Short mmCIF file of C-alpha atoms in Angstrom, two decimals:
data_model
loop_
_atom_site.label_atom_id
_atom_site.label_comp_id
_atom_site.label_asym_id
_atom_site.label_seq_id
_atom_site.Cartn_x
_atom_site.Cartn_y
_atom_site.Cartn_z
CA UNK A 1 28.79 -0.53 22.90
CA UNK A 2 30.64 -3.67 21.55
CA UNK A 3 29.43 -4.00 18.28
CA UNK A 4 29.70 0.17 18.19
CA UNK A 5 33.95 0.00 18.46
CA UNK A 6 34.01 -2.84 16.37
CA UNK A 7 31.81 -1.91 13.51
CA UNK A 8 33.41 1.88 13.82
CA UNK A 9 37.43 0.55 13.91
CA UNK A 10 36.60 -1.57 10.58
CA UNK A 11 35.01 1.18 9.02
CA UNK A 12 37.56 3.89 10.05
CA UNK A 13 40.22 1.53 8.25
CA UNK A 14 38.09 1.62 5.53
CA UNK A 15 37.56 5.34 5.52
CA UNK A 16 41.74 5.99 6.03
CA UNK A 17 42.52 3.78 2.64
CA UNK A 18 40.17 5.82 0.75
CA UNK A 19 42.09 8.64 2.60
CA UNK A 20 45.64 7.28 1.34
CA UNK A 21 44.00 7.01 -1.90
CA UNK A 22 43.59 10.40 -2.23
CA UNK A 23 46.66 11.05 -1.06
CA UNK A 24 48.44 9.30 -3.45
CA UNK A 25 46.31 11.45 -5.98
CA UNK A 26 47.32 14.86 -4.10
CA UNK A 27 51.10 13.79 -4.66
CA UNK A 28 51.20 11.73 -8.22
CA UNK A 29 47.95 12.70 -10.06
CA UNK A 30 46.79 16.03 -9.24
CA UNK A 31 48.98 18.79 -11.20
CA UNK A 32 51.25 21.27 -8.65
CA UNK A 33 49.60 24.38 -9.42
CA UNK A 34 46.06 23.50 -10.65
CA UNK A 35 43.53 22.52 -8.85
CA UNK A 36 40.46 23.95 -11.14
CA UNK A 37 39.88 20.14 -12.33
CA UNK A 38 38.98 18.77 -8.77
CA UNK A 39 37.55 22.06 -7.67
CA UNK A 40 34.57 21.26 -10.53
CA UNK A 41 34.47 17.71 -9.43
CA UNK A 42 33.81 18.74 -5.76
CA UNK A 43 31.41 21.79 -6.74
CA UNK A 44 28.91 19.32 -8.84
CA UNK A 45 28.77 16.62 -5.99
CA UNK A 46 28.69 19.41 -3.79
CA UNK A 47 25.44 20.77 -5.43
CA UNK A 48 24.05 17.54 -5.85
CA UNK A 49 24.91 16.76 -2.02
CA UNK A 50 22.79 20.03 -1.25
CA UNK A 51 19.66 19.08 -3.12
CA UNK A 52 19.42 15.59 -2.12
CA UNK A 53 18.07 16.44 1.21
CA UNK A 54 15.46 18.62 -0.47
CA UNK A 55 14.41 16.34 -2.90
CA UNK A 56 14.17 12.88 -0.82
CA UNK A 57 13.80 14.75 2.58
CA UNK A 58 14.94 12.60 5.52
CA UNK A 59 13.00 9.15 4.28
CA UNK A 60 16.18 7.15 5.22
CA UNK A 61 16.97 8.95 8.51
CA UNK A 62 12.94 7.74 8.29
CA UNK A 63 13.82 3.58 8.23
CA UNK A 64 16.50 4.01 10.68
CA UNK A 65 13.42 5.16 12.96
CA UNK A 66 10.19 2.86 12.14
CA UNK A 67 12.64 0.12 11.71
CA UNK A 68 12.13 -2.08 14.44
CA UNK A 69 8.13 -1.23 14.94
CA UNK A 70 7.42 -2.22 11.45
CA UNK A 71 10.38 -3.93 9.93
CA UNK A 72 8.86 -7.70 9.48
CA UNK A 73 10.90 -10.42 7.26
CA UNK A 74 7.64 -11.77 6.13
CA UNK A 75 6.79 -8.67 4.45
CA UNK A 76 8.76 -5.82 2.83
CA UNK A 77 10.46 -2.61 4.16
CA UNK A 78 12.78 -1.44 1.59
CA UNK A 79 10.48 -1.47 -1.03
CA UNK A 80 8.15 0.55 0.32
CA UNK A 81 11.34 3.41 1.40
CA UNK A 82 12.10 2.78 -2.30
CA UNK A 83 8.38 3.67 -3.35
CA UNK A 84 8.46 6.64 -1.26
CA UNK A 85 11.17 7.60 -2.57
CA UNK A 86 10.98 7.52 -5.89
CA UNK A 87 7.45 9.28 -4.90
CA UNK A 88 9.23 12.32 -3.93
CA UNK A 89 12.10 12.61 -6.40
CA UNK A 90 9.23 12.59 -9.28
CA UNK A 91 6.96 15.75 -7.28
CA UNK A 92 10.34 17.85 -6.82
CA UNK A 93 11.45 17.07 -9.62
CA UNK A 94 8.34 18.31 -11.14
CA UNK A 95 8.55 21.35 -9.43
CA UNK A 96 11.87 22.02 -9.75
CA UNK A 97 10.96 21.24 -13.74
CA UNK A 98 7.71 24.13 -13.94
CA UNK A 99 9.07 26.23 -11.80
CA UNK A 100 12.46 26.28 -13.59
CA UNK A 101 13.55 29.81 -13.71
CA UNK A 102 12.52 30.14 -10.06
CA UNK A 103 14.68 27.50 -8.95
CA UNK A 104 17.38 29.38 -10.86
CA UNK A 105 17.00 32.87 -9.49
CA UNK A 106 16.79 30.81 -5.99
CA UNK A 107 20.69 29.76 -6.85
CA UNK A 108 21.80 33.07 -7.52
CA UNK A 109 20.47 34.31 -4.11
CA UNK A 110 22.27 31.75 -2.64
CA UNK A 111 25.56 32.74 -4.69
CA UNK A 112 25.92 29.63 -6.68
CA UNK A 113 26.77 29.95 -9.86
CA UNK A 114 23.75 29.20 -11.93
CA UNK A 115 26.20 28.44 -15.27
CA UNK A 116 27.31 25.20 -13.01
CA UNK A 117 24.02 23.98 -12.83
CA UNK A 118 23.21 24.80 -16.36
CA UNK A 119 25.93 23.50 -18.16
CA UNK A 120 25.78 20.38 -15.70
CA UNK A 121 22.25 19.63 -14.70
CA UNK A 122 21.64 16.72 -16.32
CA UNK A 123 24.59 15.37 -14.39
CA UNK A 124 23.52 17.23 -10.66
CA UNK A 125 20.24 15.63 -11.67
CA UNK A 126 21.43 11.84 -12.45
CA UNK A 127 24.17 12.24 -9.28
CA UNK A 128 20.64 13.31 -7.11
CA UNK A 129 18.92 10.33 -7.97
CA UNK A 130 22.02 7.94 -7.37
CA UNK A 131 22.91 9.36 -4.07
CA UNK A 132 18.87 8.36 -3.17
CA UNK A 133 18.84 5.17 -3.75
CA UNK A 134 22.44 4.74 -2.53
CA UNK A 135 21.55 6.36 0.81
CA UNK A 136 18.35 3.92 1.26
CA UNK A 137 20.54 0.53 0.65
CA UNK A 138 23.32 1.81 3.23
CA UNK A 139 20.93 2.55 5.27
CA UNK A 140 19.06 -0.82 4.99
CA UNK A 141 22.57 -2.24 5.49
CA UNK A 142 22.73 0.03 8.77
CA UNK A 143 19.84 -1.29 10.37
CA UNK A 144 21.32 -4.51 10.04
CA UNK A 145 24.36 -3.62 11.99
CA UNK A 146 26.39 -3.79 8.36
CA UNK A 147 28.28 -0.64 7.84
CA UNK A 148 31.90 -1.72 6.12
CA UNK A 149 31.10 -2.47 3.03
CA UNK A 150 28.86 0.40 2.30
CA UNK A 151 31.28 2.13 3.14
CA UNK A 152 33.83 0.43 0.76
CA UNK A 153 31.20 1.32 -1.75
CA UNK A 154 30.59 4.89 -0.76
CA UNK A 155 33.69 6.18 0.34
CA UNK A 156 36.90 4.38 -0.92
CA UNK A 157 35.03 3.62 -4.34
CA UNK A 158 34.19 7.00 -5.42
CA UNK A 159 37.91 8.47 -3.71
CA UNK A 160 39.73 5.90 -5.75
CA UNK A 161 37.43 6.53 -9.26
CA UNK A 162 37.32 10.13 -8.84
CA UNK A 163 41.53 10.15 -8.66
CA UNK A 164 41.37 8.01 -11.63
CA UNK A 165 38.98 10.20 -13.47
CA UNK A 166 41.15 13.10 -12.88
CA UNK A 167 44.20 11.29 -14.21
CA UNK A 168 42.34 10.66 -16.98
CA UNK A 169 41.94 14.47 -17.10
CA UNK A 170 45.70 15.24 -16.51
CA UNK A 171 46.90 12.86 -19.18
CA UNK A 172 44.57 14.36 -22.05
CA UNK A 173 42.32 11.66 -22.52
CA UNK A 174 39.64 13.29 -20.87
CA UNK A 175 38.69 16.74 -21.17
CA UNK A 176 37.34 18.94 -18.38
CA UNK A 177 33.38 18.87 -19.39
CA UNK A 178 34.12 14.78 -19.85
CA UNK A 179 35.57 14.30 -15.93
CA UNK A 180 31.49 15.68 -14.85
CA UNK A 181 29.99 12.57 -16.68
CA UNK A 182 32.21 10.19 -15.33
CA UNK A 183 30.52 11.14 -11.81
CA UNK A 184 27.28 9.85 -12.45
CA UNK A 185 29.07 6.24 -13.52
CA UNK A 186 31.31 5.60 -10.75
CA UNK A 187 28.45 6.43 -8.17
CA UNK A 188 26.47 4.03 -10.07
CA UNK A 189 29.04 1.60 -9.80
CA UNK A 190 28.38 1.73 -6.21
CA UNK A 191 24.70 2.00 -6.17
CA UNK A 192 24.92 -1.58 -7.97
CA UNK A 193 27.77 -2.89 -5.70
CA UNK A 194 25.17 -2.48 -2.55
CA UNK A 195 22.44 -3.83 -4.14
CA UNK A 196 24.57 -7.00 -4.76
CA UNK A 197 25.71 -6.55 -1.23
CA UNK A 198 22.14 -6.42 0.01
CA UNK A 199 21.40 -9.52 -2.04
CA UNK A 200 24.16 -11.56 -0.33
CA UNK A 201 22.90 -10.33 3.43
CA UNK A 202 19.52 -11.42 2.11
CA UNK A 203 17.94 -8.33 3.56
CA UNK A 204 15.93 -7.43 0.04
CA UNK A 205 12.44 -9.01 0.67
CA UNK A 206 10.94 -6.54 -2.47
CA UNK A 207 7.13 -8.26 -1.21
CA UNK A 208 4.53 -4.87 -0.28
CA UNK A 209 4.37 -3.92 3.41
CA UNK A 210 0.89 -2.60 3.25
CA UNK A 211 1.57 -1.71 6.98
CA UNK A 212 3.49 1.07 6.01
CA UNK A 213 1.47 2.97 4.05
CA UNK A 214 -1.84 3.39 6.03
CA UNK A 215 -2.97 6.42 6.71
CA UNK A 216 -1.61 7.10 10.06
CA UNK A 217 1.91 5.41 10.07
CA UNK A 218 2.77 7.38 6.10
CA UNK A 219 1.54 10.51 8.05
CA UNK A 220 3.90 9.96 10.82
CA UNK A 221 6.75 8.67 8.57
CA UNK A 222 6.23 11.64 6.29
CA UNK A 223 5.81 14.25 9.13
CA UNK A 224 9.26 13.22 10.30
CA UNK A 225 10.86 12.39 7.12
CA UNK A 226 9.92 17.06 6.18
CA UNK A 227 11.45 17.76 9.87
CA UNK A 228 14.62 16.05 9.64
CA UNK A 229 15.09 16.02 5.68
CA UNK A 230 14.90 20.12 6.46
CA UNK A 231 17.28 19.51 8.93
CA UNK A 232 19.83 17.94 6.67
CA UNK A 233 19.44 20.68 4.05
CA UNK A 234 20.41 22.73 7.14
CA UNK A 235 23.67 20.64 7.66
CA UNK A 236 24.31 20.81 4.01
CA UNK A 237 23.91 24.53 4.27
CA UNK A 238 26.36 24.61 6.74
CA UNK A 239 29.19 22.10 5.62
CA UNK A 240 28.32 22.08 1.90
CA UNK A 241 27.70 25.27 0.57
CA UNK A 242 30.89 27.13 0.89
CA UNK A 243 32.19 24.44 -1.62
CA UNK A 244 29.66 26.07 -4.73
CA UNK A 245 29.57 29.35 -2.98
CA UNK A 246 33.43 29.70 -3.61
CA UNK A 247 33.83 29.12 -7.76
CA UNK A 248 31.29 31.75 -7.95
CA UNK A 249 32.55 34.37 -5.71
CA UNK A 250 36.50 33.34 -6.99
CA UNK A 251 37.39 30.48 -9.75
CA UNK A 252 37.42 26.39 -9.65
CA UNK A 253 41.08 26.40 -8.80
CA UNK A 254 40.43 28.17 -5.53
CA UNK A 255 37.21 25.49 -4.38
CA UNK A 256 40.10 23.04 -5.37
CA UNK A 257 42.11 24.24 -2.87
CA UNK A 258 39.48 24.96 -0.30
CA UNK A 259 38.12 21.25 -0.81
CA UNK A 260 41.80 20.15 -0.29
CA UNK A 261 41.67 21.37 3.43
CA UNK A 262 38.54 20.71 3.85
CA UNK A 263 39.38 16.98 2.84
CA UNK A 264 42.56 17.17 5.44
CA UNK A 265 40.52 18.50 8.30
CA UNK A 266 37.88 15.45 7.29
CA UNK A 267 40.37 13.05 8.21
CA UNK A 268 39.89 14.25 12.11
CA UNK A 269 36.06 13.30 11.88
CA UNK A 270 36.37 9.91 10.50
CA UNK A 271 36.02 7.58 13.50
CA UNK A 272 32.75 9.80 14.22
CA UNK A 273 31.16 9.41 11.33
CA UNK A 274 31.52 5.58 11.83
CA UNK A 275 30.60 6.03 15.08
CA UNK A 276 27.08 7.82 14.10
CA UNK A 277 26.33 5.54 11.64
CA UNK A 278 26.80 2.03 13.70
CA UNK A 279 24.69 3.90 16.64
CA UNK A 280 22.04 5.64 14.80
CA UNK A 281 20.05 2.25 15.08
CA UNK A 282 20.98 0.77 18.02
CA UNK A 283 20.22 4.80 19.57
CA UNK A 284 16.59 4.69 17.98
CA UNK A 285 15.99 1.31 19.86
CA UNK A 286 17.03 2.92 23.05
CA UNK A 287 14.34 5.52 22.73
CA UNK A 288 11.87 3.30 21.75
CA UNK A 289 12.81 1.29 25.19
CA UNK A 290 13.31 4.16 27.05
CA UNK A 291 16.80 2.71 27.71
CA UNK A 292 18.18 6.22 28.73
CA UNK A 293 20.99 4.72 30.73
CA UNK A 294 22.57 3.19 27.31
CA UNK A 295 22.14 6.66 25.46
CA UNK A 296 24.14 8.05 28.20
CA UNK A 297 27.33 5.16 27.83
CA UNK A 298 26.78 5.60 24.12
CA UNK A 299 27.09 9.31 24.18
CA UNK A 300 29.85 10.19 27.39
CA UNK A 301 32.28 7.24 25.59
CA UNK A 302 31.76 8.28 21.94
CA UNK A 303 32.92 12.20 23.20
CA UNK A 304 35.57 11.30 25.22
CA UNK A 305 37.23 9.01 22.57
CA UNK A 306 36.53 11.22 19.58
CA UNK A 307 37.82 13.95 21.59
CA UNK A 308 41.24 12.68 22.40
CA UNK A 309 42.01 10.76 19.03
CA UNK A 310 40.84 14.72 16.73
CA UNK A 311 42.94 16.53 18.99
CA UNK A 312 45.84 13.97 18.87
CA UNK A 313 45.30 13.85 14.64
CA UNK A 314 44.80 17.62 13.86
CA UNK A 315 48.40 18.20 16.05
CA UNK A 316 49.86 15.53 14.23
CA UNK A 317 48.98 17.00 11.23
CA UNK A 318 49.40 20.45 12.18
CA UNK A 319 52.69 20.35 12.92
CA UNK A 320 53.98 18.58 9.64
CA UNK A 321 52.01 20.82 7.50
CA UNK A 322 55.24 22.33 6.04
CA UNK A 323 56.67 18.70 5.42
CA UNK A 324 53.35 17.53 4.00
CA UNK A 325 53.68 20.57 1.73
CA UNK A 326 57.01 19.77 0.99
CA UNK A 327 56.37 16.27 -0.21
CA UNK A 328 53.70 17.44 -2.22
CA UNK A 329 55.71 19.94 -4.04
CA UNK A 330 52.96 22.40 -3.51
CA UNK A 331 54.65 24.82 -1.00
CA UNK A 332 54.39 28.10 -2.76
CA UNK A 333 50.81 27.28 -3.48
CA UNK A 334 49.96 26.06 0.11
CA UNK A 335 52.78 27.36 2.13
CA UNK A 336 50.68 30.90 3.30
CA UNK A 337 47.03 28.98 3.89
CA UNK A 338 48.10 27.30 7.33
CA UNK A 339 45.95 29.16 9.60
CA UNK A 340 42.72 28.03 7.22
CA UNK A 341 43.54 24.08 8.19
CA UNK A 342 43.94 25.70 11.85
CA UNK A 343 40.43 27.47 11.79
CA UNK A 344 38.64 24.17 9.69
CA UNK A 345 40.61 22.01 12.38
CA UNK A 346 39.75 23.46 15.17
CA UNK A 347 35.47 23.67 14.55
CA UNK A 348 36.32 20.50 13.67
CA UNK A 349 37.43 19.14 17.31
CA UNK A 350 34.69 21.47 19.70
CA UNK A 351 32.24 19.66 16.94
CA UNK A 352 33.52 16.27 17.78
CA UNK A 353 32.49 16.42 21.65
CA UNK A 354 28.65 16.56 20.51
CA UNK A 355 29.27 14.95 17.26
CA UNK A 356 26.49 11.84 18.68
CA UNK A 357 24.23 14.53 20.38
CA UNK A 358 22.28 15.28 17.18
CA UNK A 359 21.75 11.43 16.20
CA UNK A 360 20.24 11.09 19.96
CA UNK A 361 18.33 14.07 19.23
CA UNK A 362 17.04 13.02 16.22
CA UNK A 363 15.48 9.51 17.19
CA UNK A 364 13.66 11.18 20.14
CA UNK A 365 10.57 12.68 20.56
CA UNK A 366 12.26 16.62 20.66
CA UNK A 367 13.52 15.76 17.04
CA UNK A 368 11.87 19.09 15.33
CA UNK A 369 14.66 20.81 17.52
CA UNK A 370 17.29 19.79 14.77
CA UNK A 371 15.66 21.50 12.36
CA UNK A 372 15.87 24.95 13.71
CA UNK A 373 19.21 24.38 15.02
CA UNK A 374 20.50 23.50 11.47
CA UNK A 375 18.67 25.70 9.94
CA UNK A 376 20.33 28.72 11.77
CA UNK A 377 23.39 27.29 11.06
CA UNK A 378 23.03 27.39 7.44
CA UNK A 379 21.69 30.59 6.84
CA UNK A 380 24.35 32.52 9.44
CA UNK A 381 26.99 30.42 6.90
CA UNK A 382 24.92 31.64 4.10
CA UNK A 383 25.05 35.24 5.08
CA UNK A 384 28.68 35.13 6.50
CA UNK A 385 29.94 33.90 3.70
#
């Protein structure tokens, strides 16, 4: 559980800067009474967030769990996840590519705007294939016990190039249709700061793991990378699509505002998603000893600190909403919305208590049970909304 706090307290610091960053943009960048600009910027990585599950499945959930039966440091591992992957993004992409219209009319059902992803597709498609091959180097990093500076990549990167890109915006020197291409380039920014990172831990042996790719072990790999990719469609479903369903069903200044508190309730969920990350290996290595006794510490301490630090955070934030507001100089605008950071905050806590459950799920043998859970989830969000 050591290297759990430790790893999870350096990345949480990491994860509040990128926070303050964006706070800094809420007060000096963004303008007081539109927030169309960063309601596009959040409904394109939004969409692209919802088809990267679909198109890559869940190959890197996929290392975390064959990592340490065939990870070998005389022969590759990444490079084969990388072949695999690229594998898959070329047949759905192919798909996607013939059966065009199809995949359109599929949008519409799900009431997302299909003029977002045909004005920017070629960006969705570009921020797809980034967020790939970003997720497989963090997640090489992860197995390694290495979580910080992904997430310095990741998180307070893209926060602190996204506020700039929307300055750039504000002071005329981009226009709006501009701020969608500058996406693709600060995420690739990142995708080439882990690969440098990845180079200095010396974890990028690029030699063939034939291993891998017999018959048996890609048929296992594959059978759970369709499960639990489906299952994170199903999360996206369920935390992702109200951000595209929204500028179709109302206008980009309204997702701008709904991202806004969706961004504030984030803040309570930090130290868990450190948490999961840091654990997801050291959790798969537990099943694979049947070390049930450290799933249990691992799980009962992760609730009951996550627990009482989101309940302490959403009241602290609850009850300065007005002064928050105040400081922002968006009062009028914000002033009559509190019980939506209530509802968001709230979900957000109850989640926190099983916030680890799902990862412990996941690397077991009962893993196909995410699926349908997730799945539920996303269409009753679907449907609701």
């Amino acid at each position: 559980m050591g290297v759990i706090i430790r790893q999870s307290i350096k990345q949480s610091i990491v994860a509040y800067l990128a926070i303050a960053v964006a706070v800094v943009a809420q007060l000096f960048i963004y303008p007081i009474d539109d927030f169309a600009t960063y309601g596009l910027a959040q409904a394109i990585i939004a969409l692209a967030m919802l088809l990267y599950p679909l198109i890559v499945l869940g190959v890197p959930q996929a290392m975390i769990k064959f990592f340490n039966e065939f990870y070998k440091k005389s022969e590759g591992y990444l490079l084969n996840f990388l072949i695999l992957s690229i594998a898959l993004m070329v047949f759905f992409g192919t798909l996607i590519y013939f059966f065009y219209g199809s995949f359109l009319r599929m949008l519409d059902h799900l009431e997302i705007s299909q003029a977002l992803f045909i004005d920017y597709g070629t960006t969705v498609v570009v921020l797809v294939v980034l967020l790939i091959l970003l997720r497989i180097f963090i997640t090489q990093a992860a197995n390694f016990h290495r979580i910080v500076w992904p997430a310095i990549f990741e998180n307070l990167w893209t926060k602190f190039a996204l506020a700039m890109a929307v300055l750039l915006v504000v002071s005329g020197s981009l226009n709006q249709d501009s701020l969608a291409y500058t996406i693709p380039i600060y995420f690739g920014v990142a995708l080439f700061g882990m690969f440098i990172y990845l180079t200095f831990l010396g974890v990028q042996n690029w030699q063939y793991n034939p291993t891998l790719f017999k018959k048996d072990v890609l048929k296992s790999i594959l059978r759970y990378a369709a499960y639990t990719g489906l299952s994170s469609f199903g999360v996206m479903l369920a935390i992702r699509i109200d951000q595209i369903m929204v500028p179709n069903m109302v206008d980009y200044q309204s997702n701008g505002i709904y991202s806004f508190f969706i961004f504030m309730t984030a803040v309570i969920e930090i130290p868990a998603r450190s948490i999961v990350q840091i654990s997801s290996p050291i959790l798969s290595k537990a099943h694979e000893n049947l070390d049930y006794k450290e799933i249990q510490k691992i799980y009962s301490k992760s609730a009951s600190i996550l627990l009482i630090f989101g309940l302490g955070l959403f009241l602290l934030i609850f009850l300065n909403l007005d002064d928050i507001f105040a400081i922002m100089g968006k009062s009028s605008l914000l002033g009559g919305l509190v019980a939506l950071f209530a509802i968001l905050g709230v979900a957000k806590i109850f989640t926190l208590i099983f916030y680890v459950a799902p990862q412990i799920i996941m690397y077991s043998k009962y893993y196909r049970f995410i699926l349908y859970v997730t799945i539920t989830l996303g269409v009753l969000n679907t449907v609701l909304n």
